[in-house]
């Protein structure tokens, strides 16, 4: 599973984490809906936007998550924001939030946008710099876990699992457990199901929907090699226990890439 996909899943299903991150009360989530929006007649889209209820005066929040260096990030991010405001003729106040795993991968802010960065409309967060606040919040602790190195990740995961186990009578406990197992699968890709289960004493890893998606994506990455070895898409689907349509799509994507290279 790609890092950005995991980030956006967290924001969509645990919006309170976002509002905690920007210093707002988690209860503020009740007035918002998280969406990804594609613009008409363009190839651009905003991957994350918190849209307030129509009858409220709350501002719009645009979210940009950058997991790797991209020198054009701010050009694209601000272009998408102003396209949205133009197409929707919004008269609301707005704020933009850029989230980075670490400061080192942030690109230089282009001069035309320096004034925005210096205003209170833009906030930038570096997850590896969350510090003590990540120990005081289950949600922010999850974000910090995403960027921890393997040695620290195990210690933080055990701490977060203990916090989840304290939510004995909470309806949210199963959701937190599923998110945790998914993050663990992402952080420890070399470990199998049994190893992860034994290490962290979590029994719902197989049932985690996102974990299954992550494992499927990993299997699909082997399709090109198996095709080169002469296996048919039907045989590959059978051997990897994948849907035949998924394998055909992976083979089609590979063929398109080879055509582009030619």
GROMACS .gro file of C-alpha atoms in nm:
model
  262
    1UNK     CA    1   0.000   0.000   0.000
    2UNK     CA    2   0.138   0.340  -0.094
    3UNK     CA    3   0.211   0.578   0.190
    4UNK     CA    4  -0.021   0.851   0.062
    5UNK     CA    5  -0.310   0.606   0.032
    6UNK     CA    6  -0.263   0.508   0.395
    7UNK     CA    7  -0.246   0.873   0.506
    8UNK     CA    8  -0.567   0.959   0.326
    9UNK     CA    9  -0.743   0.652   0.463
   10UNK     CA   10  -0.657   0.774   0.812
   11UNK     CA   11  -0.791   1.123   0.742
   12UNK     CA   12  -1.112   0.992   0.588
   13UNK     CA   13  -1.189   0.738   0.860
   14UNK     CA   14  -1.033   0.917   1.158
   15UNK     CA   15  -1.087   1.288   1.084
   16UNK     CA   16  -1.044   1.371   1.452
   17UNK     CA   17  -0.671   1.300   1.406
   18UNK     CA   18  -0.647   1.583   1.153
   19UNK     CA   19  -0.815   1.834   1.382
   20UNK     CA   20  -0.596   1.726   1.671
   21UNK     CA   21  -0.293   1.779   1.449
   22UNK     CA   22  -0.389   2.139   1.370
   23UNK     CA   23  -0.469   2.211   1.735
   24UNK     CA   24  -0.850   2.200   1.717
   25UNK     CA   25  -1.086   1.994   1.933
   26UNK     CA   26  -1.171   1.652   1.784
   27UNK     CA   27  -1.541   1.734   1.823
   28UNK     CA   28  -1.505   1.978   1.533
   29UNK     CA   29  -1.515   1.682   1.292
   30UNK     CA   30  -1.893   1.655   1.320
   31UNK     CA   31  -1.940   1.956   1.094
   32UNK     CA   32  -1.714   1.830   0.814
   33UNK     CA   33  -1.702   1.583   0.529
   34UNK     CA   34  -1.372   1.460   0.387
   35UNK     CA   35  -1.355   1.433   0.007
   36UNK     CA   36  -1.123   1.395  -0.290
   37UNK     CA   37  -1.226   1.623  -0.576
   38UNK     CA   38  -1.141   1.607  -0.945
   39UNK     CA   39  -1.173   1.927  -1.148
   40UNK     CA   40  -1.380   1.946  -1.462
   41UNK     CA   41  -1.189   1.969  -1.792
   42UNK     CA   42  -0.849   1.938  -1.622
   43UNK     CA   43  -0.621   1.658  -1.509
   44UNK     CA   44  -0.589   1.803  -1.161
   45UNK     CA   45  -0.748   1.690  -0.839
   46UNK     CA   46  -0.740   1.771  -0.471
   47UNK     CA   47  -0.677   1.450  -0.282
   48UNK     CA   48  -0.788   1.583   0.053
   49UNK     CA   49  -1.037   1.852   0.148
   50UNK     CA   50  -1.252   1.893   0.457
   51UNK     CA   51  -1.577   2.052   0.344
   52UNK     CA   52  -1.795   2.212   0.615
   53UNK     CA   53  -2.172   2.174   0.633
   54UNK     CA   54  -2.354   2.433   0.420
   55UNK     CA   55  -2.534   2.605   0.707
   56UNK     CA   56  -2.221   2.666   0.911
   57UNK     CA   57  -1.957   2.937   0.893
   58UNK     CA   58  -1.666   2.701   0.935
   59UNK     CA   59  -1.368   2.733   0.699
   60UNK     CA   60  -1.257   2.488   0.430
   61UNK     CA   61  -0.942   2.286   0.495
   62UNK     CA   62  -0.725   2.171   0.203
   63UNK     CA   63  -0.481   1.890   0.283
   64UNK     CA   64  -0.164   1.807   0.094
   65UNK     CA   65   0.036   1.501   0.198
   66UNK     CA   66   0.381   1.475   0.049
   67UNK     CA   67   0.563   1.148   0.121
   68UNK     CA   68   0.852   1.216  -0.117
   69UNK     CA   69   1.036   1.515  -0.260
   70UNK     CA   70   0.855   1.702  -0.539
   71UNK     CA   71   0.991   2.040  -0.644
   72UNK     CA   72   0.656   2.132  -0.803
   73UNK     CA   73   0.443   2.044  -0.501
   74UNK     CA   74   0.356   2.400  -0.395
   75UNK     CA   75   0.282   2.512  -0.751
   76UNK     CA   76   0.033   2.225  -0.787
   77UNK     CA   77  -0.111   2.254  -0.437
   78UNK     CA   78  -0.196   2.624  -0.459
   79UNK     CA   79  -0.323   2.590  -0.817
   80UNK     CA   80  -0.568   2.321  -0.704
   81UNK     CA   81  -0.684   2.533  -0.409
   82UNK     CA   82  -0.764   2.836  -0.624
   83UNK     CA   83  -0.927   2.621  -0.892
   84UNK     CA   84  -1.162   2.483  -0.627
   85UNK     CA   85  -1.245   2.828  -0.492
   86UNK     CA   86  -1.312   2.953  -0.844
   87UNK     CA   87  -1.525   2.661  -0.961
   88UNK     CA   88  -1.731   2.655  -0.642
   89UNK     CA   89  -1.750   3.034  -0.602
   90UNK     CA   90  -1.682   2.982  -0.236
   91UNK     CA   91  -1.706   3.280  -0.006
   92UNK     CA   92  -1.576   3.088   0.296
   93UNK     CA   93  -1.247   3.139   0.468
   94UNK     CA   94  -0.996   2.863   0.395
   95UNK     CA   95  -0.678   2.710   0.529
   96UNK     CA   96  -0.425   2.476   0.373
   97UNK     CA   97  -0.231   2.210   0.561
   98UNK     CA   98   0.082   2.045   0.418
   99UNK     CA   99   0.192   1.727   0.594
  100UNK     CA  100   0.539   1.578   0.554
  101UNK     CA  101   0.694   1.269   0.714
  102UNK     CA  102   1.007   1.478   0.772
  103UNK     CA  103   1.133   1.826   0.693
  104UNK     CA  104   1.412   1.705   0.462
  105UNK     CA  105   1.174   1.614   0.179
  106UNK     CA  106   1.001   1.952   0.165
  107UNK     CA  107   1.069   2.147  -0.153
  108UNK     CA  108   1.165   2.513  -0.154
  109UNK     CA  109   0.861   2.739  -0.144
  110UNK     CA  110   0.841   2.935  -0.475
  111UNK     CA  111   0.878   3.310  -0.436
  112UNK     CA  112   0.522   3.388  -0.565
  113UNK     CA  113   0.379   3.188  -0.275
  114UNK     CA  114   0.606   3.310   0.003
  115UNK     CA  115   0.343   3.553   0.128
  116UNK     CA  116   0.095   3.269   0.168
  117UNK     CA  117   0.340   3.060   0.365
  118UNK     CA  118   0.406   3.356   0.593
  119UNK     CA  119   0.033   3.412   0.647
  120UNK     CA  120  -0.185   3.216   0.888
  121UNK     CA  121  -0.358   3.043   0.595
  122UNK     CA  122  -0.090   2.778   0.556
  123UNK     CA  123   0.029   2.533   0.817
  124UNK     CA  124   0.308   2.281   0.768
  125UNK     CA  125   0.359   1.973   0.984
  126UNK     CA  126   0.651   1.730   1.000
  127UNK     CA  127   0.542   1.406   1.160
  128UNK     CA  128   0.884   1.310   1.293
  129UNK     CA  129   0.883   1.637   1.490
  130UNK     CA  130   0.553   1.582   1.673
  131UNK     CA  131   0.745   1.516   1.993
  132UNK     CA  132   0.573   1.461   2.328
  133UNK     CA  133   0.228   1.543   2.192
  134UNK     CA  134   0.236   1.211   2.006
  135UNK     CA  135   0.258   1.033   2.343
  136UNK     CA  136  -0.054   1.207   2.471
  137UNK     CA  137  -0.287   1.121   2.184
  138UNK     CA  138  -0.371   0.784   2.032
  139UNK     CA  139  -0.438   0.938   1.692
  140UNK     CA  140  -0.123   1.150   1.674
  141UNK     CA  141   0.072   0.854   1.807
  142UNK     CA  142  -0.048   0.658   1.503
  143UNK     CA  143   0.082   0.930   1.271
  144UNK     CA  144   0.418   0.931   1.448
  145UNK     CA  145   0.433   0.551   1.418
  146UNK     CA  146   0.416   0.584   1.040
  147UNK     CA  147   0.750   0.765   1.028
  148UNK     CA  148   0.940   0.589   1.307
  149UNK     CA  149   1.239   0.375   1.217
  150UNK     CA  150   1.201   0.002   1.276
  151UNK     CA  151   1.371   0.003   1.616
  152UNK     CA  152   1.150   0.277   1.760
  153UNK     CA  153   0.840   0.158   1.573
  154UNK     CA  154   0.812  -0.161   1.776
  155UNK     CA  155   0.832   0.026   2.106
  156UNK     CA  156   0.576   0.287   1.998
  157UNK     CA  157   0.344   0.020   1.857
  158UNK     CA  158   0.344  -0.169   2.187
  159UNK     CA  159   0.261   0.155   2.371
  160UNK     CA  160  -0.026   0.233   2.132
  161UNK     CA  161  -0.161  -0.121   2.150
  162UNK     CA  162  -0.174  -0.085   2.528
  163UNK     CA  163  -0.375   0.237   2.484
  164UNK     CA  164  -0.615   0.064   2.245
  165UNK     CA  165  -0.667  -0.222   2.490
  166UNK     CA  166  -0.778   0.031   2.752
  167UNK     CA  167  -1.076   0.122   2.528
  168UNK     CA  168  -1.258  -0.187   2.653
  169UNK     CA  169  -1.609  -0.042   2.639
  170UNK     CA  170  -1.557   0.191   2.344
  171UNK     CA  171  -1.726   0.131   2.007
  172UNK     CA  172  -1.413   0.272   1.845
  173UNK     CA  173  -1.182  -0.002   1.970
  174UNK     CA  174  -1.226  -0.234   1.665
  175UNK     CA  175  -1.155   0.058   1.428
  176UNK     CA  176  -0.835   0.149   1.611
  177UNK     CA  177  -0.730  -0.216   1.615
  178UNK     CA  178  -0.779  -0.247   1.239
  179UNK     CA  179  -0.584   0.071   1.174
  180UNK     CA  180  -0.304  -0.051   1.399
  181UNK     CA  181  -0.275  -0.387   1.224
  182UNK     CA  182  -0.267  -0.213   0.888
  183UNK     CA  183   0.012   0.023   0.996
  184UNK     CA  184   0.208  -0.270   1.137
  185UNK     CA  185   0.181  -0.454   0.806
  186UNK     CA  186   0.311  -0.139   0.637
  187UNK     CA  187   0.596  -0.086   0.887
  188UNK     CA  188   0.710  -0.449   0.896
  189UNK     CA  189   0.661  -0.575   0.538
  190UNK     CA  190   0.912  -0.860   0.581
  191UNK     CA  191   0.717  -1.019   0.866
  192UNK     CA  192   0.440  -1.267   0.796
  193UNK     CA  193   0.098  -1.283   0.956
  194UNK     CA  194   0.201  -1.525   1.230
  195UNK     CA  195   0.513  -1.327   1.318
  196UNK     CA  196   0.322  -0.998   1.347
  197UNK     CA  197   0.046  -1.162   1.549
  198UNK     CA  198   0.294  -1.315   1.792
  199UNK     CA  199   0.504  -0.999   1.821
  200UNK     CA  200   0.213  -0.768   1.900
  201UNK     CA  201  -0.054  -1.012   2.025
  202UNK     CA  202  -0.311  -0.893   1.773
  203UNK     CA  203  -0.554  -1.151   1.640
  204UNK     CA  204  -0.748  -0.954   1.379
  205UNK     CA  205  -0.469  -0.906   1.125
  206UNK     CA  206  -0.620  -1.139   0.865
  207UNK     CA  207  -0.955  -0.959   0.886
  208UNK     CA  208  -0.809  -0.614   0.830
  209UNK     CA  209  -0.944  -0.487   0.498
  210UNK     CA  210  -0.656  -0.248   0.442
  211UNK     CA  211  -0.405  -0.520   0.527
  212UNK     CA  212  -0.556  -0.742   0.260
  213UNK     CA  213  -0.536  -0.456   0.011
  214UNK     CA  214  -0.171  -0.403   0.101
  215UNK     CA  215  -0.090  -0.771   0.058
  216UNK     CA  216  -0.274  -0.778  -0.276
  217UNK     CA  217  -0.074  -0.479  -0.399
  218UNK     CA  218   0.247  -0.657  -0.300
  219UNK     CA  219   0.147  -0.967  -0.493
  220UNK     CA  220   0.058  -0.763  -0.802
  221UNK     CA  221   0.411  -0.624  -0.806
  222UNK     CA  222   0.535  -0.977  -0.890
  223UNK     CA  223   0.307  -1.012  -1.195
  224UNK     CA  224   0.556  -0.861  -1.447
  225UNK     CA  225   0.827  -1.108  -1.341
  226UNK     CA  226   0.592  -1.406  -1.365
  227UNK     CA  227   0.480  -1.294  -1.710
  228UNK     CA  228   0.843  -1.279  -1.821
  229UNK     CA  229   0.888  -1.634  -1.697
  230UNK     CA  230   0.612  -1.742  -1.934
  231UNK     CA  231   0.320  -1.795  -1.697
  232UNK     CA  232  -0.028  -1.710  -1.824
  233UNK     CA  233  -0.246  -1.457  -1.643
  234UNK     CA  234  -0.479  -1.742  -1.548
  235UNK     CA  235  -0.194  -1.938  -1.390
  236UNK     CA  236  -0.063  -1.631  -1.210
  237UNK     CA  237  -0.406  -1.556  -1.064
  238UNK     CA  238  -0.432  -1.916  -0.946
  239UNK     CA  239  -0.084  -1.929  -0.793
  240UNK     CA  240  -0.111  -1.592  -0.615
  241UNK     CA  241  -0.475  -1.640  -0.512
  242UNK     CA  242  -0.575  -1.319  -0.686
  243UNK     CA  243  -0.877  -1.215  -0.887
  244UNK     CA  244  -0.819  -1.279  -1.259
  245UNK     CA  245  -0.937  -0.926  -1.346
  246UNK     CA  246  -0.674  -0.773  -1.114
  247UNK     CA  247  -0.399  -0.975  -1.279
  248UNK     CA  248  -0.518  -0.880  -1.628
  249UNK     CA  249  -0.520  -0.512  -1.529
  250UNK     CA  250  -0.163  -0.543  -1.399
  251UNK     CA  251  -0.055  -0.713  -1.723
  252UNK     CA  252  -0.229  -0.443  -1.927
  253UNK     CA  253  -0.055  -0.167  -1.731
  254UNK     CA  254   0.280  -0.335  -1.794
  255UNK     CA  255   0.209  -0.355  -2.167
  256UNK     CA  256   0.119   0.015  -2.176
  257UNK     CA  257   0.444   0.107  -1.999
  258UNK     CA  258   0.648  -0.093  -2.249
  259UNK     CA  259   0.469   0.074  -2.538
  260UNK     CA  260   0.543   0.419  -2.391
  261UNK     CA  261   0.911   0.333  -2.357
  262UNK     CA  262   0.928   0.230  -2.722
   0.00000   0.00000   0.00000
